[in-house]
Amino acid sequence: MSTTLKRVHGYLAEFDNPQDLYHAAEHVRDQGYQRWDVHTPFPIHGMDVAMGNPRSKLPWLVFFGGATGFTVAFLMQFLTQVVIYPTVVQGKPTDIYTLPAFFPVMFELTILFSAFTTLFGLLALIGLPRLNHPLFASKRFPKFSDDGFFVCIEARDAKFTKEGTKSFLEGIGGKNIELVEDEI
Amino acid sequence: MEATSHASAPTPSEPRILEREPLVLNNRSYSWITNRICGIVENKQPFLWWILFVPSVILTGVTVFCFTYLISTGVGVWGQKQPVAWAWDITNFVFWIGIGHAGTLISAILFLTRQKWRTSVNRAAEAMTLFAVMCAGLFPGFHVGRVWMVWFLAPIPNANAIWQNFKSPLLWDVFAVSTYFTVSVIFWFIGLVPDLATLRDRCKPGLRKMLYGIFALGWRGGNRHWSHYETAYMLLAALSTPLVLSVHSVVSFDFATSVVPGWHTTIFPPYFVAGAIFGGFAMVLTLMIPARKIYGLQDLITAKHIDNMAKIILLTGTIVGYAYSMEFFMAYYSANKYELQTFQLRGLYGPSVWYYYCMFGFNVFAPQLFWSRWCRHNLWVVMFVCMCVNAGMWFERYVIIVTTLERHLTPGSWRTFSPTWVDIWTFVGTFGLFMMLFLLFLRFLPVIAIGEVKGVLPQSDPHYDPDREKGIQEEDLMDYPDRHVAKPGTAAATA
């Protein structure tokens, strides 16, 4: 007999295909659950609507990342070429009129900073990387990256009850319903 | 997108429906796709892999040797002498950078234009981009002569507190190429994360699982994650699209902003970009046609994919042909006698005129075969044309760079370039490096984007109905008005 203490993470229910999962997600959304997610091998078109997810805030982060890159590139070039150490090369001006020559680097750094913001903004928004997650304790869950379509309703949800949520998931057609527990 | 076959004979009761060619043949299931692609990584490599890998490693060693010899002796071991100060090294740099462009075109531009067929080829093409840019980066790095001083390119003041000249296109190029490489790595990696999770979930516990697990970042495929992920992917595609167009434009500025006749033209940026996409697609096909055969991926990379890429080669090759002709015309029409003489020497009676004929024949005439559907579907013809283009694009860069410098403004300093053995073997060796990296990629990473291919299957549509033929539904018609289907009862259906 195991003596490990366990905490309920939530219920995991499996569905056969994207169509069933889509309708199940609509039911879970309409039931008023908040802390839940669907796990799929690929993004399902329209699932955000079925789940009632808001639009990602990532573009805003990237906008400011790009603006930072643009500013950094401008300052780097303007300060070094015009203010700190103006050098006359190829007869080009050393004042503000040399600005067009700075555009390519300003463009490149805008893209570079935006791309880095996209990467790190994405990781911040989805809370990855992490080394483990309670869901990985489930034997069936790794199927999500092959052909499994799962709904997971977490125990943290205010509407979660051990019996009620299970029968709800059964009612909307969930199969292989599993109580996922987390070792603490 | 073409619609080639009729799903059913037109009858009064049933509307005529033009069916799209499926992107994945033989109605393959999700798990078949997973098994087939992951199997490449998990099973033993075929013998042919080793036959290719061993010479690639040896050739990589040749490049390493040549560069070592260059560092220990001096940059004079290459054949360039005044006035040909840029020769094979810069030719090879532009050649390899250009190859990379097809990868970004497939991953970014075809994504933004919703070309779903890209999913089967984008992963390999992006990997090819990275490896090609790595090969490209070697040449300017060593071209500077003292490679240990290459940090002078970075925006930090040197020992005399002198800053870089940001007004120089050569420095723009440093920023363009390094940004291009970095953004391509980010794009490639973000695309890989869900597939690394697939590999992780299939591994037995051990070192492999740990490594795939670390790089998969703990991906769980939750839709709250996919939602941000898809936004990120879209943003990177939108960022990469202008980036890829800018990179080869900036490369062309290296030439176009100079006052050398034959280089000082405004047509260079679009001409270089079209040429880069052209040469890159040829390299994608050169790699993917054998790979799909060896690993049995014909259901995923279908004749339709090859057909589409052949059409892009035809289009861009014809654009390149237009650019060649227009350069000649402008040399005549500008009434600039230096420009005119440069082109006469380049294409009519100069010392390297056969390079020009190779360039024109390989790049402009060979792809015209692709007007024929039979040629686009015969893999031997496709491979032949791609090989022509691979060679032709190298000749194009040689023509632009070397034949121009050989006959510079001062006839007294004219000199015809001839490469040394170091020139030749350094370049040949980079093919070994490129192949070695690509073979290692085949060995350790999924060559096709598993998640993305699953996403374009008809049964992945949340409104797919297996009972209705091919899943064409009214919701579909509203979502994708570009589909060539006629809604029952509409004018188009009864017409």
XYZ file of C-alpha atoms in Angstrom:
679
model
C 0.000 0.000 0.000
C 1.266 3.350 -1.028
C 1.730 5.992 1.576
C 2.241 8.869 -0.862
C -0.089 11.774 -0.305
C -2.054 12.688 -3.382
C -4.009 15.726 -4.469
C -6.727 15.569 -7.065
C -5.717 17.483 -10.190
C -8.906 16.965 -12.108
C -10.871 14.726 -14.428
C -9.540 13.689 -17.790
C -12.037 12.505 -20.395
C -11.258 11.238 -23.852
C -13.211 11.823 -27.047
C -13.000 10.026 -30.348
C -12.503 12.827 -32.790
C -12.333 16.613 -33.153
C -16.037 16.855 -33.871
C -17.066 15.207 -30.590
C -14.474 17.223 -28.726
C -15.746 20.444 -30.240
C -19.298 19.797 -29.071
C -18.078 18.632 -25.672
C -16.141 21.888 -25.286
C -19.302 23.848 -26.040
C -21.102 21.939 -23.291
C -18.323 22.492 -20.746
C -18.268 26.198 -21.599
C -22.060 26.455 -21.247
C -21.954 24.605 -17.931
C -19.870 27.517 -16.593
C -16.554 25.797 -15.881
C -13.581 28.146 -15.849
C -10.460 26.052 -15.128
C -10.415 23.497 -17.887
C -8.773 22.847 -21.195
C -8.869 20.532 -24.174
C -5.704 18.705 -25.216
C -5.287 17.904 -28.881
C -2.522 16.831 -31.276
C -3.105 19.905 -33.425
C -4.977 23.188 -33.021
C -8.628 22.715 -33.876
C -10.159 25.424 -35.982
C -12.751 27.386 -34.036
C -11.987 25.747 -30.707
C -11.375 29.144 -29.099
C -15.001 30.038 -29.813
C -16.221 26.663 -28.528
C -14.248 27.208 -25.328
C -14.989 30.904 -25.015
C -11.305 31.845 -24.924
C -10.325 35.484 -25.252
C -7.998 36.645 -28.002
C -4.301 36.271 -27.264
C -2.576 39.352 -25.893
C 0.678 38.350 -27.544
C 0.465 40.848 -30.456
C 0.540 43.732 -27.973
C 3.702 42.437 -26.362
C 5.280 41.994 -29.763
C 4.319 45.507 -30.791
C 6.233 46.932 -27.848
C 9.113 44.546 -28.488
C 9.328 45.741 -32.052
C 9.119 49.379 -30.995
C 12.001 48.770 -28.598
C 14.095 47.261 -31.383
C 13.341 50.198 -33.640
C 14.354 52.690 -30.953
C 17.488 50.794 -29.984
C 18.607 50.643 -33.609
C 17.959 54.332 -34.150
C 19.777 55.386 -30.990
C 22.677 53.024 -31.596
C 23.285 54.396 -35.060
C 22.432 58.024 -34.464
C 24.495 58.327 -31.284
C 27.548 56.567 -32.671
C 27.520 58.044 -36.170
C 26.283 61.553 -35.472
C 26.902 62.362 -31.816
C 29.842 60.399 -30.405
C 32.169 59.750 -33.295
C 31.066 61.251 -36.597
C 33.311 59.868 -39.325
C 33.144 61.069 -42.893
C 33.180 57.963 -45.059
C 32.384 57.948 -48.771
C 31.441 61.622 -48.513
C 28.205 60.800 -46.731
C 26.758 63.384 -44.340
C 27.371 63.087 -40.595
C 24.234 64.882 -39.441
C 20.554 64.000 -39.364
C 20.484 63.893 -43.164
C 22.269 60.572 -43.045
C 19.132 59.042 -41.534
C 18.083 57.028 -44.642
C 21.303 55.022 -44.362
C 20.110 53.844 -40.939
C 16.814 52.390 -42.163
C 18.022 48.870 -43.008
C 19.428 48.237 -39.539
C 16.391 49.849 -37.909
C 14.218 47.461 -39.881
C 16.306 44.416 -39.026
C 16.420 45.127 -35.299
C 12.672 45.773 -35.235
C 12.179 42.284 -36.630
C 14.796 40.754 -34.349
C 13.367 42.219 -31.155
C 9.823 41.338 -32.247
C 10.834 37.734 -32.868
C 12.470 37.418 -29.468
C 9.429 38.999 -27.830
C 7.222 36.512 -29.672
C 9.251 33.584 -28.361
C 9.579 34.719 -24.766
C 6.113 36.289 -24.688
C 4.649 32.982 -25.846
C 6.521 31.050 -23.171
C 5.431 33.517 -20.508
C 1.781 33.424 -21.555
C 1.553 29.629 -21.634
C 3.682 29.101 -18.546
C 6.269 26.881 -20.207
C 8.853 25.457 -20.001
C 8.136 23.302 -17.007
C 9.635 19.955 -16.142
C 6.508 18.102 -15.153
C 2.782 18.430 -14.869
C 0.180 16.350 -13.034
C -1.395 15.341 -16.356
C 1.714 13.396 -17.282
C 0.886 11.006 -14.426
C -1.990 9.710 -16.546
C -1.220 6.636 -18.630
C -3.598 7.654 -21.382
C -2.642 11.307 -21.589
C 0.473 10.917 -23.839
C -1.955 9.947 -26.587
C -2.744 13.662 -26.920
C 0.326 14.062 -29.112
C -0.737 11.222 -31.397
C -4.482 10.884 -31.915
C -6.091 11.496 -28.531
C -8.618 14.259 -27.888
C -9.014 15.077 -24.223
C -10.959 17.370 -21.968
C -9.509 18.083 -18.553
C -11.561 19.843 -15.904
C -9.380 20.868 -13.006
C -10.262 20.425 -9.357
C -9.425 24.082 -8.771
C -12.611 25.026 -10.595
C -15.312 26.353 -8.292
C -17.956 24.134 -9.905
C -15.855 20.963 -9.618
C -17.252 18.110 -7.552
C -15.939 14.597 -7.578
C -19.262 13.031 -8.537
C -20.977 15.866 -10.384
C -18.113 16.549 -12.781
C -17.658 12.894 -13.532
C -21.292 12.347 -14.400
C -21.292 15.558 -16.418
C -18.343 14.332 -18.479
C -20.061 10.999 -18.980
C -23.200 12.813 -20.043
C -21.440 14.716 -22.814
C -19.916 11.542 -24.231
C -16.520 11.396 -22.543
C -14.750 8.030 -22.528
C -12.057 6.540 -20.296
C -12.793 9.101 -17.616
C -9.899 9.234 -15.239
C -9.283 11.027 -11.984
C -5.806 12.513 -12.337
C -3.942 12.861 -9.094
C -0.814 14.782 -8.282
C 1.777 13.559 -5.823
C 2.574 16.074 -3.115
C -5.218 26.000 -56.365
C -6.287 23.786 -59.134
C -9.239 21.520 -59.114
C -8.600 18.664 -61.416
C -11.226 16.004 -61.121
C -14.963 15.862 -60.953
C -16.345 14.194 -57.877
C -19.488 13.060 -59.590
C -21.112 13.267 -62.962
C -23.368 16.297 -63.231
C -27.008 15.318 -62.904
C -29.974 17.647 -62.578
C -30.594 16.708 -58.967
C -27.008 16.839 -57.798
C -24.815 19.902 -58.225
C -21.487 19.495 -59.934
C -18.773 19.602 -57.308
C -15.152 20.175 -58.175
C -13.144 18.270 -55.681
C -9.762 19.372 -54.436
C -6.854 17.020 -54.605
C -6.322 15.745 -51.080
C -3.164 16.899 -49.309
C -2.626 13.473 -47.752
C -3.356 10.486 -49.939
C -5.044 7.166 -49.087
C -7.110 8.569 -46.186
C -4.307 8.098 -43.704
C -5.193 8.229 -40.031
C -3.603 10.411 -37.375
C -1.654 7.552 -35.890
C -0.400 6.438 -39.315
C 1.083 9.906 -39.815
C 2.644 9.860 -36.351
C 4.097 6.395 -36.840
C 5.429 7.056 -40.290
C 7.201 10.307 -39.438
C 8.402 9.335 -35.980
C 9.494 6.000 -37.395
C 12.165 7.757 -39.435
C 13.731 8.960 -36.205
C 13.086 5.845 -34.141
C 14.089 3.097 -36.558
C 17.534 2.321 -37.868
C 18.547 4.499 -40.758
C 18.656 2.837 -44.183
C 22.046 1.880 -45.563
C 21.825 4.716 -48.055
C 21.867 7.163 -45.147
C 25.317 5.931 -44.197
C 26.455 5.961 -47.811
C 25.599 9.647 -47.917
C 26.660 10.500 -44.401
C 30.224 9.241 -44.473
C 31.304 11.203 -47.570
C 29.511 14.252 -46.172
C 31.570 14.088 -43.011
C 34.739 13.672 -45.055
C 33.852 16.661 -47.209
C 33.141 18.708 -44.095
C 36.632 17.796 -42.980
C 37.936 19.086 -46.306
C 36.332 22.463 -45.688
C 37.746 22.547 -42.179
C 41.163 21.735 -43.582
C 40.908 24.417 -46.270
C 39.913 27.076 -43.775
C 42.686 26.003 -41.432
C 45.151 26.288 -44.280
C 43.761 29.726 -45.114
C 44.054 30.967 -41.553
C 47.562 29.630 -41.106
C 48.803 30.956 -44.460
C 46.721 33.958 -45.421
C 43.753 34.865 -47.552
C 46.041 34.849 -50.603
C 45.585 31.094 -50.896
C 42.348 31.980 -52.580
C 42.603 33.088 -56.186
C 41.475 36.665 -55.833
C 43.864 39.425 -56.816
C 43.128 42.999 -57.794
C 40.808 43.918 -59.369
C 38.883 40.706 -58.558
C 38.800 41.132 -54.784
C 35.463 39.359 -54.466
C 35.422 36.018 -56.166
C 34.333 32.511 -55.235
C 33.930 33.329 -51.554
C 31.314 36.023 -52.077
C 29.748 34.015 -54.906
C 29.370 31.087 -52.536
C 28.011 33.337 -49.797
C 25.274 34.737 -52.039
C 24.587 31.266 -53.427
C 24.054 29.680 -50.021
C 22.072 32.591 -48.594
C 19.803 32.417 -51.610
C 19.147 28.713 -51.066
C 17.860 29.504 -47.624
C 15.148 31.772 -48.923
C 12.855 29.024 -50.130
C 12.559 27.679 -46.601
C 11.329 30.972 -45.257
C 9.085 31.486 -48.247
C 7.420 28.138 -47.613
C 7.161 28.598 -43.885
C 6.109 32.248 -43.795
C 4.682 33.529 -47.051
C 2.776 30.370 -47.917
C 1.461 30.327 -44.352
C 0.126 33.858 -44.618
C -1.453 33.068 -47.976
C -3.109 29.954 -46.487
C -1.416 27.490 -48.809
C -2.124 24.364 -46.824
C 0.125 22.187 -48.943
C 3.107 23.858 -47.294
C 2.653 21.723 -44.165
C 4.321 18.676 -45.710
C 7.472 20.459 -46.785
C 7.921 23.417 -44.437
C 9.882 21.637 -41.706
C 12.540 20.251 -44.026
C 12.694 23.495 -45.959
C 13.232 25.512 -42.778
C 15.970 23.138 -41.678
C 17.542 23.564 -45.089
C 17.381 27.342 -44.590
C 19.326 27.146 -41.364
C 21.991 24.851 -42.763
C 22.364 26.931 -45.910
C 22.765 30.121 -43.883
C 25.398 28.380 -41.757
C 27.342 27.489 -44.907
C 26.878 31.028 -46.208
C 28.130 32.656 -43.031
C 31.491 30.903 -43.263
C 32.560 32.709 -46.411
C 32.356 36.408 -45.491
C 33.687 35.496 -42.061
C 36.901 34.135 -43.560
C 36.891 36.597 -46.440
C 37.763 39.385 -43.992
C 41.225 37.819 -43.861
C 41.911 37.845 -40.157
C 39.031 35.818 -38.896
C 39.943 36.477 -35.285
C 39.124 40.146 -35.911
C 35.619 39.323 -37.078
C 34.221 40.819 -33.895
C 34.884 44.188 -35.533
C 31.567 43.559 -37.295
C 29.668 43.658 -34.008
C 28.385 47.050 -32.883
C 31.014 47.644 -30.227
C 33.822 50.177 -30.576
C 37.204 48.760 -31.505
C 40.503 49.450 -29.724
C 40.659 52.987 -31.130
C 37.103 53.694 -29.991
C 36.026 53.866 -33.626
C 32.522 52.638 -34.252
C 31.323 50.628 -37.193
C 30.212 52.488 -40.285
C 26.463 52.021 -40.174
C 26.155 53.775 -43.514
C 27.831 50.852 -45.243
C 25.749 48.139 -46.910
C 28.279 45.597 -45.712
C 27.308 46.303 -42.127
C 23.625 46.238 -43.088
C 24.355 42.796 -44.421
C 25.785 41.678 -41.081
C 22.576 42.736 -39.374
C 20.342 41.309 -42.090
C 21.972 37.883 -42.202
C 22.334 37.473 -38.448
C 18.737 38.577 -37.872
C 17.611 36.224 -40.597
C 19.404 33.290 -39.038
C 18.158 34.070 -35.524
C 14.543 34.553 -36.563
C 14.666 31.407 -38.690
C 15.916 29.426 -35.696
C 13.113 30.804 -33.507
C 10.472 30.068 -36.129
C 11.800 26.580 -36.681
C 12.008 25.828 -32.986
C 8.501 27.059 -32.186
C 7.193 24.892 -35.006
C 9.111 21.907 -33.633
C 7.817 22.066 -30.050
C 4.565 20.056 -30.539
C 6.384 17.454 -32.632
C 9.145 17.117 -30.075
C 6.367 16.429 -27.581
C 5.150 13.646 -29.862
C 8.615 12.124 -29.960
C 8.932 12.540 -26.206
C 5.650 10.755 -25.575
C 6.699 7.804 -27.741
C 10.137 7.309 -26.200
C 10.940 4.840 -23.465
C 12.302 6.541 -20.342
C 15.960 7.338 -20.780
C 18.315 9.919 -22.168
C 16.407 10.363 -25.422
C 13.154 10.974 -23.629
C 14.837 13.436 -21.325
C 16.385 15.400 -24.174
C 13.219 15.464 -26.272
C 11.344 16.353 -23.094
C 13.581 19.306 -22.348
C 13.285 20.689 -25.853
C 9.546 20.033 -25.953
C 9.330 22.421 -22.971
C 6.619 20.338 -21.298
C 4.134 20.827 -24.126
C 0.674 19.455 -23.306
C -1.290 20.453 -26.375
C -3.864 22.386 -24.357
C -6.043 24.617 -26.450
C -5.299 27.560 -24.175
C -1.704 26.996 -25.260
C -2.527 26.376 -28.899
C -4.380 29.648 -28.957
C -1.269 31.649 -27.997
C 0.893 29.331 -30.051
C -1.026 29.930 -33.239
C -0.890 33.673 -32.632
C 2.865 33.424 -32.129
C 3.241 31.357 -35.274
C 1.225 33.859 -37.261
C 3.276 36.741 -35.870
C 6.535 35.048 -36.758
C 5.248 34.363 -40.247
C 4.270 37.992 -40.587
C 7.702 39.075 -39.322
C 9.611 36.640 -41.503
C 7.858 37.643 -44.687
C 9.328 41.162 -44.946
C 12.524 39.836 -43.398
C 13.184 37.290 -46.110
C 12.506 39.878 -48.778
C 14.861 42.271 -47.017
C 17.754 39.860 -46.605
C 18.490 39.316 -50.237
C 17.671 42.934 -50.983
C 20.354 43.944 -48.515
C 22.730 41.399 -50.049
C 22.058 43.021 -53.405
C 22.778 46.456 -51.874
C 26.359 45.274 -51.367
C 26.589 45.519 -55.126
C 23.899 47.984 -56.115
C 25.078 50.858 -53.912
C 28.552 50.733 -55.451
C 29.413 52.691 -58.606
C 30.724 49.675 -60.514
C 29.127 49.306 -63.960
C 27.105 46.099 -63.979
C 26.381 46.370 -60.264
C 24.910 49.841 -59.952
C 21.320 48.992 -60.885
C 17.979 49.414 -59.163
C 16.662 46.092 -60.481
C 18.979 44.179 -58.152
C 16.791 43.797 -55.032
C 13.739 42.193 -56.720
C 15.984 40.286 -59.092
C 18.025 38.839 -56.235
C 14.949 37.922 -54.213
C 13.297 36.148 -57.149
C 16.553 34.341 -57.888
C 16.918 33.297 -54.262
C 13.432 31.815 -54.091
C 14.044 30.147 -57.437
C 17.311 28.530 -56.375
C 15.947 27.632 -52.944
C 12.952 25.756 -54.300
C 15.238 23.807 -56.590
C 17.287 22.776 -53.562
C 14.152 21.861 -51.577
C 13.099 19.533 -54.389
C 16.629 18.178 -54.750
C 16.507 17.109 -51.105
C 12.871 16.123 -50.752
C 12.392 13.969 -53.848
C 14.995 11.406 -52.716
C 13.964 11.718 -49.052
C 10.308 11.009 -49.765
C 11.287 7.950 -51.776
C 13.763 6.594 -49.224
C 11.473 7.078 -46.239
C 8.190 6.214 -47.971
C 6.549 9.599 -47.581
C 4.733 9.617 -50.918
C 1.353 9.924 -49.229
C 2.446 13.061 -47.432
C 4.600 14.729 -50.064
C 2.439 14.008 -53.058
C 2.751 14.699 -56.761
C 0.674 17.788 -56.099
C 3.341 19.212 -53.782
C 6.037 18.660 -56.376
C 3.790 20.081 -59.048
C 3.201 23.241 -57.012
C 6.902 23.736 -56.322
C 7.716 23.167 -59.982
C 5.261 25.912 -60.863
C 6.967 28.292 -58.442
C 10.297 27.422 -60.060
C 8.817 28.166 -63.458
C 7.432 31.496 -62.267
C 10.548 32.706 -60.481
C 12.817 31.363 -63.217
C 10.906 33.393 -65.744
C 11.144 36.476 -63.521
C 14.885 35.903 -63.356
C 14.990 35.582 -67.144
C 13.147 38.863 -67.420
C 15.686 40.468 -65.086
C 18.607 39.182 -67.173
C 17.055 40.569 -70.316
C 16.097 43.845 -68.714
C 19.646 44.349 -67.446
C 20.903 43.997 -70.973
C 18.235 46.286 -72.321
C 18.973 48.956 -69.711
C 22.670 48.760 -70.492
C 21.798 49.615 -74.078
C 19.020 52.080 -73.347
C 20.868 54.042 -70.662
C 23.445 55.031 -73.294
C 26.077 54.613 -70.623
C 29.010 53.206 -72.546
C 30.671 51.666 -69.489
C 27.524 49.827 -68.568
C 27.061 48.705 -72.157
C 30.612 47.485 -72.446
C 30.317 45.563 -69.193
C 27.354 43.685 -70.544
C 28.943 43.109 -73.926
C 31.944 41.595 -72.185
C 29.690 39.618 -69.859
C 27.372 38.111 -72.420
C 28.897 38.449 -75.866
C 32.682 38.397 -76.096
C 34.297 38.572 -72.658
C 36.690 36.002 -71.214
C 34.050 34.325 -69.070
C 31.242 34.352 -71.537
C 30.483 30.642 -71.159
C 29.541 31.298 -67.529
C 26.886 33.630 -68.863
C 25.572 31.006 -71.270
C 25.458 28.405 -68.488
C 23.582 30.853 -66.289
C 21.058 31.730 -68.960
C 20.547 28.181 -70.171
C 20.218 26.573 -66.748
C 18.090 29.278 -65.160
C 15.869 30.499 -67.950
C 15.548 27.725 -70.523
C 15.639 24.582 -68.351
C 12.659 25.553 -66.129
C 10.517 26.200 -69.213
C 10.044 22.416 -69.309
C 7.678 22.923 -66.401
C 5.044 24.386 -68.660
C 4.266 20.753 -69.395
C 2.302 18.820 -66.802
C 4.068 15.631 -67.834
C 7.435 17.200 -66.982
C 6.198 18.428 -63.609
C 5.055 14.913 -62.774
C 8.099 13.043 -64.026
C 10.498 13.017 -61.111
C 13.551 12.475 -63.310
C 12.738 15.585 -65.294
C 12.071 17.530 -62.108
C 15.382 16.414 -60.632
C 17.167 17.286 -63.868
C 15.731 20.794 -63.927
C 16.492 21.288 -60.232
C 20.104 20.268 -60.768
C 20.309 22.726 -63.666
C 18.908 25.456 -61.438
C 21.246 24.619 -58.560
C 24.193 24.986 -60.894
C 22.714 27.898 -62.791
C 22.211 29.979 -59.671
C 25.850 29.566 -58.759
C 26.823 30.679 -62.259
C 24.521 33.671 -61.916
C 26.347 34.904 -58.831
C 29.693 34.221 -60.458
C 28.631 36.215 -63.518
C 27.438 39.135 -61.440
C 30.451 39.251 -59.144
C 33.493 37.998 -60.992
C 32.874 38.810 -64.630
C 32.075 42.378 -63.607
C 35.266 42.824 -61.626
C 37.449 41.121 -64.211
C 36.742 43.945 -66.625
C 36.688 46.924 -64.313
C 36.735 50.586 -65.321
C 40.517 50.702 -65.876
C 41.570 48.409 -68.738
C 45.161 48.517 -67.511
C 44.214 46.503 -64.443
C 42.054 43.903 -66.187
C 42.753 40.376 -65.056
C 40.874 37.159 -65.637
C 40.112 35.224 -62.486
C 41.066 31.611 -62.008
C 40.303 29.728 -58.818
C 42.910 27.876 -56.761
C 42.409 24.400 -55.369
C 41.605 25.985 -52.011
C 38.757 27.946 -53.592
C 37.334 24.844 -55.169
C 37.629 22.478 -52.232
C 36.357 24.985 -49.685
C 33.213 25.337 -51.743
C 32.813 21.622 -52.459
C 33.309 20.934 -48.771
C 30.416 23.181 -47.797
C 28.129 20.818 -49.683
C 29.404 18.121 -47.344
C 28.636 20.315 -44.341
C 25.175 21.066 -45.684
C 24.427 17.402 -46.388
C 25.835 16.268 -43.063
C 23.629 18.690 -41.145
C 20.597 17.718 -43.199
C 21.197 14.003 -42.661
C 21.568 14.551 -38.928
C 18.309 16.483 -39.025
C 16.627 13.515 -40.722
C 18.084 11.248 -38.083
C 17.038 13.156 -34.962
C 14.091 15.417 -35.746
C 10.723 14.911 -37.453
C 11.210 15.746 -41.110
C 7.567 16.679 -41.593
C 5.534 18.849 -39.247
C 3.366 16.111 -37.733
C 0.885 18.368 -35.989
C 0.450 20.642 -38.964
C -0.164 17.801 -41.402
C -2.804 16.357 -39.070
C -4.435 19.755 -38.929
C -5.059 19.871 -42.683
C -6.737 16.460 -42.892
C -10.427 16.743 -43.750
C -11.432 14.877 -40.583
C -9.680 17.523 -38.469
C -12.339 20.063 -39.303
C -14.637 20.295 -36.251
C -17.611 20.353 -38.618
C -16.473 17.385 -40.701
C -19.263 14.949 -41.335
C -18.128 11.555 -42.622
C -21.627 10.832 -43.903
C -21.634 13.702 -46.322
C -19.324 13.234 -49.216
C -15.808 14.498 -48.572
C -17.014 16.570 -45.657
C -18.061 19.515 -47.768
C -20.587 21.329 -45.673
C -22.385 24.584 -45.593
C -20.238 25.836 -42.728
C -17.215 25.178 -44.890
C -18.613 27.301 -47.623
C -18.989 30.191 -45.249
C -15.563 29.741 -43.714
C -13.588 29.221 -46.878
C -15.209 30.954 -49.826
C -12.179 30.068 -51.951
C -13.078 26.400 -52.066
C -14.142 25.332 -55.494
C -17.440 23.912 -54.495
C -20.874 24.965 -55.462
C -23.496 25.192 -52.772
C -26.614 23.214 -53.615
C -29.340 25.351 -55.045
C -27.188 28.354 -55.916
C -26.746 29.818 -59.343
C -23.240 28.373 -59.600
C -24.540 24.908 -58.897
C -27.275 24.985 -61.462
C -25.237 26.760 -64.109
